[in-house]
Coordinates of C-alpha atoms in Angstrom, one line a residue:
Chain A
M1 CA 4.7 -42.7 12.2
K2 CA 5.2 -39.1 13.1
Q3 CA 7.6 -38.6 10.3
K4 CA 5.0 -39.9 7.8
M5 CA 2.3 -37.6 9.1
K6 CA 4.5 -34.6 8.4
I7 CA 4.5 -34.8 4.7
P8 CA 0.9 -33.9 3.9
Y9 CA 1.2 -31.0 6.2
T10 CA 4.2 -29.7 4.3
V11 CA 2.3 -30.2 1.1
L12 CA -0.7 -28.3 2.4
C13 CA 1.5 -25.6 3.6
Y14 CA 3.2 -25.3 0.3
M15 CA -0.1 -25.1 -1.5
L16 CA -1.4 -22.4 0.8
L17 CA 1.7 -20.3 0.4
I18 CA 1.8 -20.8 -3.3
F19 CA -1.8 -19.5 -3.4
V20 CA -0.9 -16.5 -1.3
S21 CA 2.1 -15.8 -3.5
A22 CA 0.0 -16.0 -6.5
V23 CA -2.4 -13.4 -5.1
I24 CA 0.6 -11.1 -4.4
L25 CA 2.1 -11.6 -7.8
F26 CA -1.2 -11.4 -9.7
P27 CA -1.3 -7.6 -10.0
L28 CA 2.3 -7.3 -11.0
I29 CA 2.0 -9.9 -13.8
F30 CA -1.2 -8.4 -14.9
L31 CA 0.2 -4.9 -15.1
F32 CA 3.2 -6.2 -17.0
T33 CA 1.3 -8.1 -19.7
N34 CA -1.3 -5.3 -20.1
S35 CA 1.3 -2.7 -20.6
F36 CA 1.8 -4.2 -24.1
M37 CA -1.9 -3.8 -25.0
S38 CA -2.6 -1.3 -27.8
V39 CA -4.4 1.9 -27.0
S40 CA -7.4 0.9 -29.0
D41 CA -7.7 -2.4 -27.2
L42 CA -7.6 -0.6 -23.9
N43 CA -10.8 1.1 -24.9
V44 CA -12.3 -2.2 -26.1
Y45 CA -11.6 -4.1 -22.9
Y46 CA -11.5 -1.5 -20.2
G47 CA -13.6 1.3 -21.6
I48 CA -16.0 3.1 -19.3
A49 CA -19.1 1.3 -20.4
E50 CA -17.5 -2.1 -20.9
K51 CA -18.0 -5.2 -18.8
K52 CA -14.5 -5.7 -17.5
F53 CA -12.5 -8.8 -16.8
F54 CA -8.8 -9.6 -16.5
H55 CA -7.6 -9.7 -20.1
W56 CA -4.3 -11.4 -19.4
V57 CA -2.8 -11.7 -22.8
P58 CA -3.1 -8.7 -25.2
D59 CA -4.5 -9.4 -28.6
N60 CA -1.5 -7.8 -30.3
F61 CA 1.7 -7.0 -28.5
T62 CA 2.5 -3.3 -29.1
L63 CA 4.7 -0.7 -27.5
D64 CA 1.9 1.8 -27.9
Q65 CA 1.6 2.6 -24.2
Y66 CA 5.4 2.9 -23.8
V67 CA 5.5 5.3 -26.6
H68 CA 2.7 7.3 -25.0
A69 CA 4.4 7.3 -21.6
F70 CA 7.8 8.2 -22.8
L71 CA 7.1 10.6 -25.7
Y72 CA 3.7 12.1 -25.1
S73 CA 3.3 12.2 -21.3
Y74 CA 5.3 15.2 -20.3
Q75 CA 3.5 15.5 -17.0
F76 CA 4.2 11.9 -16.0
L77 CA 7.9 12.2 -16.7
H78 CA 8.1 15.6 -14.9
S79 CA 6.3 14.3 -11.8
F80 CA 8.6 11.2 -11.8
W81 CA 11.5 13.6 -11.7
I82 CA 9.9 15.6 -8.9
S83 CA 9.5 12.4 -6.9
I84 CA 13.1 11.5 -7.4
L85 CA 14.1 15.0 -6.4
T86 CA 12.2 14.8 -3.2
T87 CA 12.9 11.2 -2.3
V88 CA 16.7 11.1 -2.7
P89 CA 17.6 14.0 -0.4
S90 CA 15.0 13.1 2.2
V91 CA 16.3 9.6 2.4
I92 CA 20.0 10.7 2.6
F93 CA 19.4 13.3 5.3
Q94 CA 17.1 11.1 7.3
L95 CA 19.8 8.5 7.3
I96 CA 22.5 10.9 8.5
L97 CA 20.3 12.3 11.2
S98 CA 19.3 8.8 12.4
L99 CA 22.9 7.7 12.5
M100 CA 23.9 10.7 14.6
A101 CA 20.9 10.7 16.9
G102 CA 20.9 6.9 17.2
Y103 CA 24.5 7.0 18.3
G104 CA 23.7 9.7 20.8
F105 CA 20.8 7.8 22.3
A106 CA 22.2 4.3 22.2
K107 CA 25.8 5.0 23.4
H108 CA 25.8 8.2 25.4
N109 CA 24.4 9.3 28.6
F110 CA 23.1 12.8 29.2
P111 CA 20.5 14.6 31.2
F112 CA 16.9 14.1 30.1
K113 CA 17.9 11.4 27.7
N114 CA 14.9 9.2 28.4
A115 CA 12.5 12.0 28.4
L116 CA 13.8 13.1 25.0
F117 CA 13.6 9.7 23.5
I118 CA 10.0 9.2 24.7
L119 CA 9.2 12.6 23.1
Y120 CA 10.6 11.3 19.8
V121 CA 8.5 8.1 20.1
I122 CA 5.4 10.1 20.8
L123 CA 6.0 12.3 17.8
M124 CA 6.6 9.2 15.8
M125 CA 3.2 8.0 16.8
T126 CA 1.5 11.3 15.8
P127 CA -0.4 11.2 12.5
F128 CA 0.5 13.9 10.1
Q129 CA -3.0 15.3 10.1
V130 CA -2.6 16.4 13.7
I131 CA 0.0 19.0 12.9
Q132 CA -0.9 19.8 9.3
A133 CA -2.5 23.2 10.0
P134 CA 0.3 24.8 12.1
Q135 CA 2.8 23.2 9.7
Y136 CA 1.0 24.8 6.8
I137 CA 1.1 28.2 8.5
L138 CA 4.8 27.8 9.3
F139 CA 5.6 27.0 5.7
N140 CA 3.6 29.9 4.6
D141 CA 5.5 32.2 7.0
I142 CA 8.9 31.0 5.8
G143 CA 7.8 31.0 2.2
L144 CA 8.2 27.3 1.5
L145 CA 4.6 26.7 0.5
D146 CA 4.2 25.0 -2.9
N147 CA 7.9 24.3 -2.7
I148 CA 9.1 20.7 -2.8
A149 CA 11.4 21.6 0.1
S150 CA 8.3 21.5 2.4
I151 CA 7.7 17.8 1.9
V152 CA 11.4 17.0 2.1
L153 CA 11.9 18.9 5.4
T154 CA 8.9 17.3 7.1
S155 CA 10.0 13.8 6.2
I156 CA 13.7 14.4 7.1
F157 CA 12.8 15.0 10.7
Y158 CA 10.2 12.3 11.1
P159 CA 11.7 10.4 14.1
L160 CA 10.9 6.8 13.0
G161 CA 14.4 6.4 11.6
I162 CA 16.0 7.6 14.8
C163 CA 14.0 5.2 16.9
I164 CA 14.9 2.3 14.7
M165 CA 18.6 3.2 14.6
T166 CA 18.8 3.7 18.4
Q167 CA 17.5 0.1 18.9
S168 CA 19.8 -1.2 16.3
M169 CA 22.9 0.5 17.7
K170 CA 22.2 -0.7 21.2
K171 CA 23.1 -4.2 20.2
I172 CA 26.7 -3.1 19.4
P173 CA 28.8 -4.1 22.3
D174 CA 30.1 -1.3 24.4
E175 CA 33.5 -2.9 24.5
L176 CA 33.9 -2.4 20.8
I177 CA 33.4 1.4 21.3
E178 CA 35.6 1.5 24.4
A179 CA 38.4 -0.3 22.5
S180 CA 38.3 2.2 19.6
K181 CA 38.5 5.0 22.1
I182 CA 41.5 3.4 23.8
D183 CA 43.1 3.2 20.4
G184 CA 42.8 7.0 20.2
A185 CA 39.9 7.4 17.9
N186 CA 37.7 10.4 18.7
S187 CA 33.9 10.2 19.0
V188 CA 33.2 11.0 15.3
Q189 CA 35.9 8.5 14.1
T190 CA 34.3 5.9 16.3
L191 CA 30.9 6.6 14.8
I192 CA 32.1 6.3 11.2
H193 CA 34.6 3.5 11.5
I194 CA 33.1 1.3 14.2
V195 CA 29.4 2.0 14.8
V196 CA 28.2 2.6 11.2
P197 CA 29.6 -0.7 9.8
S198 CA 28.1 -2.6 12.8
A199 CA 24.7 -1.1 12.4
K200 CA 24.0 -2.3 8.8
N201 CA 20.6 -3.8 9.7
G202 CA 19.4 -0.6 11.1
I203 CA 20.8 1.5 8.2
V204 CA 19.1 -0.7 5.6
T205 CA 15.8 -0.7 7.5
V206 CA 15.8 3.1 7.7
L207 CA 16.8 3.4 4.1
F208 CA 14.1 1.0 2.9
L209 CA 11.3 2.4 5.1
S210 CA 12.1 6.0 4.5
F211 CA 12.4 5.5 0.7
I212 CA 9.0 3.8 0.5
E213 CA 7.4 6.4 2.8
Q214 CA 8.7 9.3 0.7
W215 CA 8.1 7.7 -2.7
T216 CA 4.4 7.2 -1.9
I217 CA 3.9 10.5 -0.1
V218 CA 0.3 11.8 -0.4
E219 CA -1.1 13.5 2.6
Q220 CA 1.7 16.1 3.0
A221 CA 1.9 16.7 -0.7
V222 CA -1.8 17.5 -1.2
V223 CA -1.6 20.0 1.7
F224 CA 1.6 21.8 1.1
I225 CA 1.9 21.6 -2.7
K226 CA -0.6 23.5 -4.9
S227 CA 0.7 23.5 -8.4
T228 CA 0.8 20.4 -10.6
A229 CA 4.4 21.3 -11.5
N230 CA 5.7 20.6 -8.0
M231 CA 3.5 17.7 -7.2
P232 CA 5.2 14.3 -6.6
L233 CA 4.2 11.4 -8.7
A234 CA 2.4 9.6 -5.9
V235 CA -0.4 12.2 -6.0
M236 CA -0.3 12.6 -9.8
M237 CA -0.7 8.9 -10.3
Q238 CA -4.3 9.3 -9.1
R239 CA -4.9 12.1 -11.5
L240 CA -3.0 10.8 -14.5
S241 CA -4.1 7.2 -14.7
G242 CA -7.4 5.6 -15.5
L243 CA -8.2 2.2 -16.9
S244 CA -8.6 3.3 -20.5
T245 CA -6.1 6.2 -20.4
P246 CA -3.3 5.4 -22.7
G247 CA -0.1 4.7 -20.9
S248 CA -1.7 4.0 -17.5
F249 CA -0.3 0.5 -17.3
V250 CA 3.1 1.7 -18.1
F251 CA 2.8 4.5 -15.5
A252 CA 1.9 1.9 -12.9
L253 CA 4.8 -0.3 -13.8
L254 CA 7.4 2.6 -13.8
F255 CA 6.1 3.8 -10.5
I256 CA 6.8 0.4 -8.9
I257 CA 10.4 0.2 -10.3
P258 CA 12.3 2.5 -7.9
P259 CA 11.0 1.0 -4.6
M260 CA 11.4 -2.5 -6.2
L261 CA 15.1 -1.7 -6.9
I262 CA 15.7 -0.5 -3.4
C263 CA 14.0 -3.7 -2.1
F264 CA 16.3 -5.9 -4.2
I265 CA 19.4 -4.0 -3.1
C266 CA 18.5 -4.3 0.6
D267 CA 17.0 -7.7 0.2
E268 CA 19.1 -9.9 2.5
Y269 CA 19.2 -7.4 5.3
I270 CA 15.5 -6.8 5.2
L271 CA 14.7 -10.4 5.3
D272 CA 17.2 -11.4 8.0
G273 CA 16.8 -9.0 10.8
I274 CA 14.7 -6.0 10.4
I275 CA 14.7 -4.9 14.0
K276 CA 14.1 -7.3 16.7
A277 CA 14.4 -4.9 19.6
D278 CA 11.8 -3.3 21.7
L279 CA 11.0 0.2 20.3
L280 CA 10.1 1.8 23.6
E281 CA 13.0 0.5 25.7
V282 CA 15.6 3.2 26.2
Chain B
M1 CA 26.8 -0.8 32.1
K2 CA 26.7 2.7 33.5
R3 CA 28.1 5.3 31.3
K4 CA 29.1 8.7 32.6
N5 CA 27.2 11.7 31.5
S6 CA 28.7 13.3 28.5
W7 CA 27.5 16.3 26.6
I8 CA 28.8 14.9 23.4
G9 CA 25.7 12.7 23.3
L10 CA 23.5 15.8 23.3
L11 CA 25.5 17.2 20.4
Y12 CA 24.6 14.2 18.3
I13 CA 20.9 14.7 19.1
L14 CA 21.0 18.4 18.5
P15 CA 20.5 18.6 14.7
S16 CA 17.6 16.3 14.8
F17 CA 16.1 18.0 17.8
L18 CA 16.2 21.4 16.2
G19 CA 14.4 20.1 13.2
I20 CA 11.9 18.2 15.2
A21 CA 11.3 21.1 17.5
L22 CA 10.6 23.4 14.5
F23 CA 8.6 21.1 12.3
Y24 CA 6.9 18.8 14.8
L25 CA 7.0 20.0 18.3
Y26 CA 6.2 23.7 17.6
P27 CA 3.3 22.9 15.3
F28 CA 2.0 20.4 17.8
I29 CA 2.0 22.9 20.6
T30 CA 0.4 25.5 18.3
S31 CA -2.3 23.0 17.5
L32 CA -2.9 22.5 21.2
K33 CA -3.2 26.2 21.7
Y34 CA -5.6 26.7 18.7
S35 CA -7.9 24.1 20.1
F36 CA -8.6 26.3 23.1
T37 CA -9.0 29.7 21.4
K38 CA -11.6 31.4 19.3
G39 CA -9.7 31.9 16.1
V40 CA -6.2 31.9 14.7
F41 CA -6.0 35.6 15.1
D42 CA -8.3 35.8 18.1
D43 CA -6.6 34.5 21.2
T44 CA -9.7 34.5 23.4
F45 CA -9.7 31.5 25.6
V46 CA -12.9 29.5 25.0
A47 CA -12.1 26.4 27.2
F48 CA -13.7 23.3 25.7
D49 CA -16.0 25.0 23.2
N50 CA -14.1 23.7 20.2
Y51 CA -14.0 20.2 21.6
I52 CA -17.8 20.2 22.3
R53 CA -18.5 21.4 18.8
V54 CA -16.3 18.8 17.2
L55 CA -17.7 15.9 19.3
N56 CA -21.2 17.0 18.4
S57 CA -20.6 17.3 14.7
E58 CA -22.1 14.5 12.6
A59 CA -19.1 14.4 10.3
F60 CA -16.8 13.8 13.2
Q61 CA -19.0 11.1 14.6
L62 CA -19.1 9.4 11.3
A63 CA -15.3 9.6 10.9
L64 CA -14.8 8.4 14.5
K65 CA -17.2 5.5 14.0
N66 CA -15.5 4.4 10.7
T67 CA -12.0 4.8 12.2
V68 CA -12.8 2.8 15.3
K69 CA -14.6 0.1 13.2
F70 CA -11.5 -0.1 11.0
Y71 CA -9.1 -0.6 13.9
I72 CA -11.3 -3.1 15.7
I73 CA -11.6 -5.2 12.5
T74 CA -8.1 -4.9 11.0
F75 CA -5.8 -5.1 14.0
P76 CA -6.8 -8.5 15.3
L77 CA -7.1 -9.8 11.7
I78 CA -3.7 -8.7 10.6
M79 CA -2.0 -9.9 13.8
I80 CA -3.5 -13.3 13.7
I81 CA -3.0 -13.8 9.9
S82 CA 0.6 -12.7 10.0
L83 CA 1.4 -14.8 13.1
F84 CA -0.3 -17.8 11.4
F85 CA 1.8 -17.5 8.2
A86 CA 5.0 -16.8 10.2
V87 CA 4.5 -20.0 12.2
L88 CA 3.7 -21.9 9.0
V89 CA 6.8 -20.8 7.2
S90 CA 9.1 -21.3 10.1
Q91 CA 7.6 -24.7 11.1
Y92 CA 7.5 -26.4 7.7
L93 CA 9.6 -24.4 5.3
K94 CA 12.6 -23.5 7.4
G95 CA 15.3 -21.8 5.3
N96 CA 13.0 -21.1 2.4
T97 CA 13.7 -17.5 1.5
L98 CA 11.6 -17.4 -1.7
F99 CA 8.3 -16.9 0.2
K100 CA 9.8 -14.3 2.4
K101 CA 10.9 -12.4 -0.7
I102 CA 7.4 -12.6 -2.1
F103 CA 5.9 -11.5 1.2
V104 CA 8.0 -8.2 1.2
L105 CA 6.6 -7.3 -2.2
P106 CA 3.2 -5.9 -1.2
L107 CA 4.8 -3.3 1.0
V108 CA 7.0 -2.3 -2.0
I109 CA 4.2 -2.1 -4.6
P110 CA 2.6 1.4 -4.2
T111 CA -1.1 1.4 -3.9
A112 CA -1.2 3.9 -6.8
S113 CA -0.1 1.0 -9.1
L114 CA -2.8 -1.3 -7.8
V115 CA -5.6 1.1 -8.6
L116 CA -6.1 -0.3 -12.1
F117 CA -6.3 -3.8 -10.8
I118 CA -8.8 -2.7 -8.1
G119 CA -10.8 -0.9 -10.7
I120 CA -11.2 -4.0 -12.8
L121 CA -12.1 -6.1 -9.8
F122 CA -14.6 -3.8 -8.0
G123 CA -15.2 -0.8 -10.2
D124 CA -17.9 0.1 -12.7
G125 CA -18.7 -3.0 -14.7
G126 CA -15.9 -4.8 -12.8
I127 CA -15.5 -8.5 -12.2
L128 CA -17.4 -8.5 -8.9
G129 CA -20.3 -6.6 -10.5
N130 CA -20.4 -9.1 -13.4
M131 CA -20.4 -12.0 -11.0
L132 CA -23.2 -10.7 -8.9
N133 CA -25.0 -9.3 -12.0
S134 CA -25.2 -5.8 -10.6
E135 CA -24.3 -2.4 -12.0
T136 CA -22.9 -1.2 -8.7
N137 CA -19.5 0.5 -8.6
Y138 CA -18.4 -1.1 -5.4
I139 CA -15.6 1.4 -4.9
D140 CA -18.3 4.1 -4.4
S141 CA -20.7 2.0 -2.2
P142 CA -20.7 0.9 1.5
Y143 CA -18.5 -2.0 0.3
A144 CA -15.7 0.5 -0.1
F145 CA -15.0 -0.2 3.6
A146 CA -14.4 -3.8 2.9
I147 CA -12.2 -3.0 -0.1
L148 CA -10.1 -0.7 2.1
I149 CA -9.6 -3.4 4.7
L150 CA -8.6 -5.9 2.0
L151 CA -6.2 -3.5 0.6
F152 CA -4.7 -2.7 4.1
L153 CA -4.3 -6.5 4.8
F154 CA -2.8 -7.0 1.3
K155 CA -0.2 -4.3 1.8
Y156 CA 0.9 -4.8 5.4
T157 CA 0.4 -8.4 6.3
G158 CA 3.5 -9.6 4.4
Y159 CA 5.9 -7.3 6.3
N160 CA 4.4 -8.3 9.6
V161 CA 5.0 -12.0 8.7
I162 CA 8.6 -11.2 8.2
L163 CA 8.9 -9.4 11.5
Y164 CA 7.3 -12.4 13.2
I165 CA 9.5 -14.9 11.4
S166 CA 12.6 -13.1 12.6
G167 CA 11.1 -13.1 16.1
I168 CA 10.5 -16.9 15.9
C169 CA 14.0 -17.5 14.7
E170 CA 15.3 -16.0 17.9
I171 CA 13.5 -18.5 20.1
D172 CA 15.8 -21.1 21.5
P173 CA 15.1 -24.4 19.7
R174 CA 15.9 -26.3 23.0
F175 CA 12.5 -25.2 24.3
Y176 CA 10.8 -27.1 21.5
E177 CA 13.0 -30.1 21.9
E178 CA 12.0 -30.3 25.6
A179 CA 8.4 -29.8 24.8
R180 CA 8.5 -32.6 22.3
I181 CA 10.1 -34.9 24.8
C182 CA 7.3 -34.1 27.2
G183 CA 4.9 -35.0 24.5
A184 CA 3.4 -31.6 23.9
S185 CA 1.1 -31.1 20.9
K186 CA 1.8 -28.5 18.2
F187 CA -0.9 -26.4 19.6
Q188 CA 0.5 -26.6 23.1
E189 CA 3.9 -25.7 21.7
F190 CA 2.4 -22.6 20.2
R191 CA 0.4 -21.8 23.3
Y192 CA 3.1 -22.1 25.9
I193 CA 6.3 -21.4 23.9
T194 CA 5.9 -19.5 20.7
E195 CA 3.2 -17.0 21.7
P196 CA 4.6 -15.9 25.1
L197 CA 8.1 -15.6 23.7
L198 CA 6.9 -13.6 20.7
R199 CA 5.2 -10.9 22.8
P200 CA 8.0 -8.4 22.3
T201 CA 7.7 -9.0 18.5
S202 CA 3.9 -8.7 18.7
F203 CA 4.4 -5.3 20.4
L204 CA 6.7 -4.2 17.6
V205 CA 4.3 -5.5 14.9
F206 CA 1.5 -3.6 16.7
I207 CA 3.5 -0.4 16.6
F208 CA 4.4 -0.8 12.9
T209 CA 0.8 -1.6 12.0
M210 CA -0.3 1.5 13.9
I211 CA 2.1 3.7 12.0
N212 CA 1.0 2.1 8.7
S213 CA -2.6 2.7 9.6
F214 CA -2.0 6.4 9.8
H215 CA -1.4 6.2 6.1
I216 CA -4.8 4.7 5.4
Y217 CA -5.6 8.1 3.9
R218 CA -3.3 7.2 1.0
E219 CA -5.2 4.0 0.3
A220 CA -8.5 5.8 0.6
Y221 CA -7.2 8.6 -1.6
Y222 CA -6.3 6.2 -4.4
I223 CA -9.6 4.3 -4.4
G224 CA -11.9 7.2 -3.7
G225 CA -10.1 10.5 -4.3
E226 CA -10.3 13.3 -1.9
Y227 CA -14.0 12.8 -1.2
P228 CA -14.5 9.1 -1.0
H229 CA -17.7 7.2 -0.1
E230 CA -18.8 7.9 3.4
S231 CA -18.1 4.4 4.5
I232 CA -14.4 5.1 4.3
Y233 CA -14.6 8.6 5.6
M234 CA -11.9 8.4 8.3
I235 CA -10.7 10.9 10.9
Q236 CA -8.0 11.8 8.5
H237 CA -10.6 12.9 6.0
Y238 CA -12.4 14.9 8.6
L239 CA -9.2 16.7 9.5
R240 CA -8.4 17.2 5.8
N241 CA -11.8 18.7 5.1
N242 CA -11.8 21.0 8.0
Y243 CA -8.3 22.1 7.0
S244 CA -9.6 22.9 3.4
S245 CA -12.4 24.9 4.9
L246 CA -9.9 26.8 7.1
S247 CA -11.6 25.9 10.3
Y248 CA -8.4 25.5 12.2
Q249 CA -10.1 25.6 15.6
R250 CA -12.2 22.6 14.9
L251 CA -9.3 20.9 13.1
S252 CA -7.0 21.4 16.1
A253 CA -9.6 20.2 18.6
A254 CA -10.2 17.1 16.5
S255 CA -6.4 16.6 16.2
V256 CA -5.9 16.7 19.9
I257 CA -8.8 14.2 20.4
L258 CA -7.2 11.9 17.8
F259 CA -3.8 12.3 19.4
L260 CA -5.2 11.5 22.9
G261 CA -7.0 8.5 21.5
I262 CA -3.8 7.1 20.0
M263 CA -1.8 7.8 23.1
A264 CA -4.4 6.1 25.3
V265 CA -4.4 2.9 23.2
L266 CA -0.6 3.0 23.1
L267 CA -0.3 3.5 26.8
A268 CA -2.7 0.6 27.5
I269 CA -0.8 -1.7 25.2
Y270 CA 2.5 -0.6 26.7
L271 CA 1.3 -1.2 30.2
I272 CA 0.0 -4.7 29.4
H273 CA 3.2 -5.4 27.6
R274 CA 5.3 -4.2 30.6
R275 CA 3.3 -6.2 33.1
R276 CA 3.7 -9.4 31.1
E277 CA 7.4 -8.9 30.8
K278 CA 7.7 -8.5 34.5
N279 CA 5.7 -11.6 35.2
K280 CA 8.1 -13.7 33.2

């Protein structure tokens, strides 16, 4: 009896989840098909005065918008490059710092450790706007205003990665580390050969989150960066695209691709065990 | 296990600490100092003048009202919805990774890329307007608030579902077997097993949602630019505007108020969390 009752529930559940998935995939598919719409059709369907609806299948498939995006939109390509230039170093350095500090917090004891960790957590929970003015003055003093280094530096030291890594490394058994020390490995060797390979979940989580964070950076950029030439794409997207602007759909698609790639690379780790630990427990 | 004190640990922390001290701690303390002085170059101590001025300003009150409203509506919603889907997936579709993969996507899709979609739905001559036969641009109307909430839910529910699913996976299946033997209903299973054992995960989800909510400025920026409709004028906008008008004193005072607000909420949640853990 009970077994039979279960089937309709499962079907209902599938229907609900398929519906939700459709809602999630809707915008992606829409952007994709519309990226092949010709520029003149963009005006016909999505022009300012037009009554709009989702025009799923373009009347004629053209590469108009791609040509526009790749050949005539210097600003878009330039900003894309700026975004890569700011995202890659910030992710790499954040990862290195998190590995080091995570190891320090999770596997060492030293005076004021808990106080220090709580400080990191508190700063992690501080919105950027709280410190934007003094940061601005600071960057002004050291001459990094309107320089992409400013948005890289602020994100490198954002403590979220460290907090995640600390929790992730705490799950590595102490015996493993003791054993490697007995084998004669020094602290740095232990970190590289024992701790790093065992902290994959944490590494992937930090990589994933810091990439997305930096790729879509807005609030720091609009404060520290003045010139369009140094502005990352996340901000320029708002200025460059509009419904009937040629190339917009292609811009939107291209902007999704890097985070999507990271997501596919990290896939299994993200899905299996992001971080299950308690963030505030030292 | 007790480890002996070692200064090596401190060496590992040092690089990050130097950066954090320079780029986060120092600005933070400066902000605190500004909030009590007359001007950036005028160190006269003015006690709580800046705070009083901020609290009395209409713009701040509007921003505060919107922000509190936003949190009160979104947080319960997002927690309940994500828990609901997580239970659903892990109860009926165990081992199905396809849905989990799809649930990650919204976090990965930048809001910037969704703007075109939102424009067609809610913008000038958009689908909603056509359906309701009105000429309103919903993005620039009091409805912008609802759009912002929808967008926030769209973006961050999926990731929370995945956090919850991995929390549920860690619950010992024997609890459920026993409950089933005792004849517990699905609801009772949830009420007495799933929910209490998921509290640490709930806490984590809460923290993540909180951090994500700081970025609400981004979502608001994409749908409304730097000066959005007043219904989505958040504390972040207030700070941003005071920043542009160079009133650092007011900005700093507002920053400190915001910070204290966040810390108060966090502390409350943390204490509740701690007490429950102890009672277990």
